[in-house]
Structure formats: C-alpha cells, structure tokens
C-alpha cells in the first residue's frame, strides 16, 4: 500500500526571515517532503495560509500520516481545523508533530497536558540516543547520533507518560529530553520528534530523514477490527431473558 502523507507547515519564518528562507528555499515543508520522495509514498504539502490551512475534510480523509511543523503561529490555527485533525487521529490517521509542533493545538488536545518544556537558543550540540533499539522507528540508525547545532529543549517535558520513549537527547549544556515519544489515541499512532529548529539545516540531515521516514511507516494506519460504539444486545444469552 502506498502511504499518503501530508506535510503541514505554518510557513512563516521562511517568509519573514531571510536566513531561514535561504536555508529552506522550498520551505521547511518542502525539505521534509524532499526527504520522503525516495520511499514508496505519496507526499503533498499544506500550509497555514491556505483556506482551512490546507487541511480540509477531503485532504485529511485522503491522508494516512500528517507531519506537522509549527512554532510562532500555533495560536493562529483555527480551533475547527485542530479538532478536525484530532478526529482524524482518533479514526486512525498517523500524526507526527516535529519540534515546536509539540505546542500545536492538535498535539496539546491529544495529550491533555501543557506539553511545556524549558529551552535555550545557543546553537549547542545535541546527542540523540536510541532508547528503544527494537523499535521500527530506529531502523538503520546507529546507537546515537549528533545534531551539531540546535536549540536546547530540557526536561521536565509536561506530557503523559509515553507508550514508548524511542529517543532521549543530551545537550552540551547538560540538559536531557525525551526527544522521540510514541502514543496511541483511538486508532491513531502519534510520534512526537524534537529536532527541527528553523535556524539550522536539520531537515537535510540523513539521520533525521531516516527517523521521519521510519516514523511514517510506523504511524500509517492499519485495518484493525471493526468496533461498535452503541447500546448492544448481549453476545451470549443472559439468564433473565
Ligand atoms: Zn525552535
């Protein structure tokens, strides 16, 4: 089965900051999409500026996995669109918030917590450790790898206890962070991945592209079983009937 991906980006830093525009000439969404074209995937992109932020019922209905990058415009996402994303995750759509996408309305609604962190803009090195080496999202990765320059995110990270913690990051300044965490919500699979600050070319890095491609495979919906959400007759006869 071909996995249908929508890469969503608020697409604001690329418009307002010349350095980000030069780093990501096709936008952060374009770089993420380019990192996925080698795989058996259908990739489209959508941005905040489009009607319905490019996330219409029709688009989401034809999306197996939604990848999400956002930062400064999290509050500008319409509640109606955020709720639409949440509903599709409950129905089985995979959801992969990247970096400050952890502060997006859909992720916060799906987690039910603040998703707050501590952070620092210092360009320090991040070492990402594989914490769950049997997990398919780690396929093809070494035991650890570095992002040479990045923004720091530090614990505590106000999220529910993850189903699996796939990656833990250590930063040059001493902090640590659960940088790759998995959840199920309804039928949907969620993988929140920390790297991706816009001041660095992180979405061109091979290991980062490997993680995102693996996460798409992992988060893609499966058929599963039918479910009945209604008042029902007993599956076995009851004595008093
Ligand atoms: Zn950032």
Short mmCIF file of C-alpha atoms and ligand atoms in Angstrom, two decimals:
data_model
loop_
_atom_site.label_atom_id
_atom_site.label_comp_id
_atom_site.label_asym_id
_atom_site.label_seq_id
_atom_site.Cartn_x
_atom_site.Cartn_y
_atom_site.Cartn_z
CA UNK A 1 0.00 0.00 0.00
CA UNK A 2 1.24 3.46 -0.85
CA UNK A 3 1.23 5.69 2.21
CA UNK A 4 -0.35 9.09 1.59
CA UNK A 5 1.44 11.83 3.51
CA UNK A 6 0.55 15.45 4.10
CA UNK A 7 3.41 17.64 5.34
CA UNK A 8 1.95 20.69 7.07
CA UNK A 9 3.95 23.83 7.92
CA UNK A 10 2.92 27.20 9.31
CA UNK A 11 5.37 28.62 6.73
CA UNK A 12 6.04 31.93 8.46
CA UNK A 13 9.76 32.03 9.34
CA UNK A 14 10.53 31.27 5.68
CA UNK A 15 8.53 34.35 4.66
CA UNK A 16 9.78 36.72 7.36
CA UNK A 17 13.39 35.68 7.97
CA UNK A 18 15.85 35.86 5.06
CA UNK A 19 18.24 33.33 6.60
CA UNK A 20 15.52 30.75 7.07
CA UNK A 21 14.34 31.38 3.50
CA UNK A 22 17.88 30.76 2.20
CA UNK A 23 18.28 27.65 4.33
CA UNK A 24 14.91 26.26 3.28
CA UNK A 25 14.24 27.65 -0.23
CA UNK A 26 11.27 25.31 -0.67
CA UNK A 27 10.13 25.88 2.89
CA UNK A 28 10.59 23.54 5.83
CA UNK A 29 7.66 21.55 4.42
CA UNK A 30 9.43 21.29 1.06
CA UNK A 31 12.62 19.97 2.70
CA UNK A 32 10.69 17.39 4.72
CA UNK A 33 8.75 16.33 1.61
CA UNK A 34 12.00 16.05 -0.40
CA UNK A 35 13.38 13.78 2.30
CA UNK A 36 10.49 11.38 1.73
CA UNK A 37 10.38 11.05 -2.05
CA UNK A 38 12.81 8.13 -2.15
CA UNK A 39 10.26 5.97 -0.41
CA UNK A 40 7.05 4.34 -1.61
CA UNK A 41 4.99 7.31 -0.59
CA UNK A 42 2.64 9.94 -1.93
CA UNK A 43 3.58 13.30 -0.46
CA UNK A 44 1.66 16.56 -0.57
CA UNK A 45 2.24 19.74 1.43
CA UNK A 46 -0.14 22.21 3.05
CA UNK A 47 0.38 25.49 4.88
CA UNK A 48 -1.37 27.77 7.34
CA UNK A 49 -2.03 30.38 4.67
CA UNK A 50 -4.27 28.15 2.54
CA UNK A 51 -8.06 28.06 3.02
CA UNK A 52 -8.74 25.79 6.02
CA UNK A 53 -4.92 25.83 6.40
CA UNK A 54 -4.90 23.28 3.59
CA UNK A 55 -6.41 20.72 5.96
CA UNK A 56 -9.90 20.28 4.59
CA UNK A 57 -12.04 17.26 5.39
CA UNK A 58 -11.24 15.96 1.93
CA UNK A 59 -7.46 16.36 2.39
CA UNK A 60 -7.41 14.74 5.81
CA UNK A 61 -9.71 11.99 4.57
CA UNK A 62 -7.04 11.17 1.99
CA UNK A 63 -4.10 11.45 4.40
CA UNK A 64 -2.62 8.38 6.10
CA UNK A 65 0.04 10.31 8.01
CA UNK A 66 0.11 14.02 8.84
CA UNK A 67 3.54 15.54 9.56
CA UNK A 68 3.31 18.90 11.36
CA UNK A 69 5.82 21.73 11.84
CA UNK A 70 4.74 24.87 13.67
CA UNK A 71 6.18 27.44 16.02
CA UNK A 72 5.15 31.08 16.19
CA UNK A 73 1.64 30.69 14.79
CA UNK A 74 0.29 27.83 16.90
CA UNK A 75 -2.49 30.13 18.16
CA UNK A 76 -3.45 31.09 14.59
CA UNK A 77 -4.59 27.59 13.75
CA UNK A 78 -8.39 27.60 13.76
CA UNK A 79 -9.93 25.54 16.54
CA UNK A 80 -12.18 23.89 13.96
CA UNK A 81 -9.17 22.68 11.97
CA UNK A 82 -7.38 21.49 15.12
CA UNK A 83 -10.47 19.49 16.12
CA UNK A 84 -10.67 18.06 12.60
CA UNK A 85 -7.06 16.81 12.91
CA UNK A 86 -7.78 15.28 16.33
CA UNK A 87 -10.86 13.49 14.96
CA UNK A 88 -8.86 12.02 12.09
CA UNK A 89 -6.17 10.81 14.50
CA UNK A 90 -8.86 9.10 16.58
CA UNK A 91 -10.08 7.48 13.36
CA UNK A 92 -6.61 6.16 12.53
CA UNK A 93 -4.55 8.87 10.81
CA UNK A 94 -0.91 8.90 11.91
CA UNK A 95 0.33 12.20 13.37
CA UNK A 96 3.96 13.30 13.60
CA UNK A 97 4.48 16.70 15.26
CA UNK A 98 8.05 17.93 14.78
CA UNK A 99 9.98 20.25 17.09
CA UNK A 100 7.72 23.07 18.37
CA UNK A 101 4.76 21.28 16.80
CA UNK A 102 4.55 19.91 20.35
CA UNK A 103 2.86 23.23 21.16
CA UNK A 104 0.31 22.84 18.37
CA UNK A 105 -3.38 22.76 19.19
CA UNK A 106 -3.86 19.22 17.87
CA UNK A 107 -0.98 17.76 19.90
CA UNK A 108 -1.97 19.53 23.12
CA UNK A 109 -5.58 18.36 22.66
CA UNK A 110 -4.40 14.79 22.03
CA UNK A 111 -2.11 14.80 25.08
CA UNK A 112 -4.38 16.68 27.51
CA UNK A 113 -1.36 18.35 29.14
CA UNK A 114 0.53 21.62 28.58
CA UNK A 115 3.47 19.96 26.73
CA UNK A 116 5.67 22.67 28.31
CA UNK A 117 9.46 22.42 28.31
CA UNK A 118 12.49 24.52 29.12
CA UNK A 119 14.56 25.80 26.15
CA UNK A 120 17.65 27.79 25.16
CA UNK A 121 18.78 29.27 21.84
CA UNK A 122 22.52 28.71 21.98
CA UNK A 123 23.43 26.60 18.93
CA UNK A 124 24.78 23.81 21.13
CA UNK A 125 25.31 20.18 20.13
CA UNK A 126 22.58 17.61 20.72
CA UNK A 127 23.37 13.90 21.04
CA UNK A 128 20.31 11.79 20.32
CA UNK A 129 20.42 8.34 21.93
CA UNK A 130 18.31 5.42 20.79
CA UNK A 131 16.43 4.38 23.95
CA UNK A 132 14.33 1.62 22.33
CA UNK A 133 16.63 -0.20 19.87
CA UNK A 134 13.97 -2.74 18.84
CA UNK A 135 11.56 -0.05 17.76
CA UNK A 136 10.95 0.19 13.98
CA UNK A 137 11.44 3.98 14.08
CA UNK A 138 15.12 3.30 14.85
CA UNK A 139 15.75 1.05 11.82
CA UNK A 140 19.09 1.84 10.20
CA UNK A 141 20.31 4.19 12.93
CA UNK A 142 23.49 3.97 14.99
CA UNK A 143 23.33 3.77 18.79
CA UNK A 144 23.44 7.56 18.90
CA UNK A 145 23.99 10.48 16.53
CA UNK A 146 24.60 14.20 16.82
CA UNK A 147 22.81 17.28 15.60
CA UNK A 148 25.79 19.67 15.51
CA UNK A 149 23.95 22.91 16.35
CA UNK A 150 20.47 23.24 17.71
CA UNK A 151 18.08 24.84 20.15
CA UNK A 152 18.01 23.04 23.50
CA UNK A 153 14.82 21.51 24.91
CA UNK A 154 15.07 20.29 28.51
CA UNK A 155 13.09 18.21 30.97
CA UNK A 156 10.67 18.35 32.57
CA UNK A 157 8.51 17.89 29.48
CA UNK A 158 4.85 18.04 30.53
CA UNK A 159 3.46 15.13 28.52
CA UNK A 160 1.61 12.00 29.61
CA UNK A 161 3.90 9.01 30.22
CA UNK A 162 4.66 7.80 26.65
CA UNK A 163 3.76 4.34 25.40
CA UNK A 164 7.37 4.11 24.19
CA UNK A 165 10.29 6.52 24.59
CA UNK A 166 12.29 5.90 21.43
CA UNK A 167 14.92 8.66 21.72
CA UNK A 168 16.50 10.60 24.57
CA UNK A 169 18.62 13.66 23.83
CA UNK A 170 21.56 15.01 25.75
CA UNK A 171 22.66 18.61 25.20
CA UNK A 172 26.05 20.21 25.52
CA UNK A 173 24.76 22.41 28.33
CA UNK A 174 23.81 19.36 30.41
CA UNK A 175 20.04 19.03 29.98
CA UNK A 176 18.28 15.90 28.75
CA UNK A 177 14.98 15.46 26.91
CA UNK A 178 12.62 12.70 25.76
CA UNK A 179 13.00 13.64 22.13
CA UNK A 180 11.06 10.83 20.45
CA UNK A 181 7.87 9.60 22.11
CA UNK A 182 5.03 7.35 20.91
CA UNK A 183 1.34 7.32 21.76
CA UNK A 184 -1.90 5.72 20.64
CA UNK A 185 -5.06 7.83 20.62
CA UNK A 186 -8.11 5.97 19.37
CA UNK A 187 -6.92 4.11 16.27
CA UNK A 188 -4.22 6.66 15.55
CA UNK A 189 -0.49 6.47 16.20
CA UNK A 190 1.41 9.58 17.26
CA UNK A 191 5.18 10.14 17.24
CA UNK A 192 6.47 13.47 18.55
CA UNK A 193 10.06 14.15 17.45
CA UNK A 194 12.03 17.01 18.95
CA UNK A 195 14.67 18.12 16.37
CA UNK A 196 13.89 20.71 13.71
CA UNK A 197 14.67 24.24 14.90
CA UNK A 198 14.45 26.57 11.89
CA UNK A 199 17.85 28.24 12.44
CA UNK A 200 19.73 25.08 11.37
CA UNK A 201 19.54 22.77 8.31
CA UNK A 202 18.32 19.87 10.43
CA UNK A 203 15.76 18.53 7.93
CA UNK A 204 18.55 17.89 5.41
CA UNK A 205 20.44 15.63 7.85
CA UNK A 206 20.42 11.94 6.87
CA UNK A 207 19.61 10.52 10.31
CA UNK A 208 16.74 12.95 10.79
CA UNK A 209 15.30 11.98 7.40
CA UNK A 210 15.67 8.31 8.31
CA UNK A 211 13.73 8.83 11.54
CA UNK A 212 10.91 10.71 9.80
CA UNK A 213 10.63 8.09 7.05
CA UNK A 214 10.60 5.27 9.62
CA UNK A 215 8.02 7.14 11.68
CA UNK A 216 5.75 7.46 8.63
CA UNK A 217 5.88 3.69 8.13
CA UNK A 218 5.16 3.08 11.81
CA UNK A 219 2.33 5.64 12.06
CA UNK A 220 0.48 4.62 8.91
CA UNK A 221 -2.97 3.23 9.67
CA UNK A 222 -3.66 -0.50 9.66
CA UNK A 223 -7.03 -2.18 9.07
CA UNK A 224 -7.61 -3.41 12.61
CA UNK A 225 -11.01 -4.75 13.62
CA UNK A 226 -14.50 -3.26 13.48
CA UNK A 227 -15.78 -1.51 16.59
CA UNK A 228 -19.37 -0.92 17.74
CA UNK A 229 -19.92 2.21 19.81
CA UNK A 230 -23.59 1.80 20.71
CA UNK A 231 -26.05 0.08 23.03
CA UNK A 232 -25.87 -3.63 22.19
CA UNK A 233 -27.67 -6.93 22.71
CA UNK A 234 -25.67 -9.44 24.82
CA UNK A 235 -23.18 -11.50 22.83
CA UNK A 236 -24.32 -14.54 24.91
CA UNK A 237 -27.86 -15.18 26.19
CA UNK A 238 -28.44 -13.75 29.66
CA UNK A 239 -30.24 -15.90 32.32
CA UNK A 240 -33.02 -13.42 32.98
CA UNK A 241 -34.08 -13.01 29.35
ZN1 LIG B 1 12.81 26.12 17.81
#
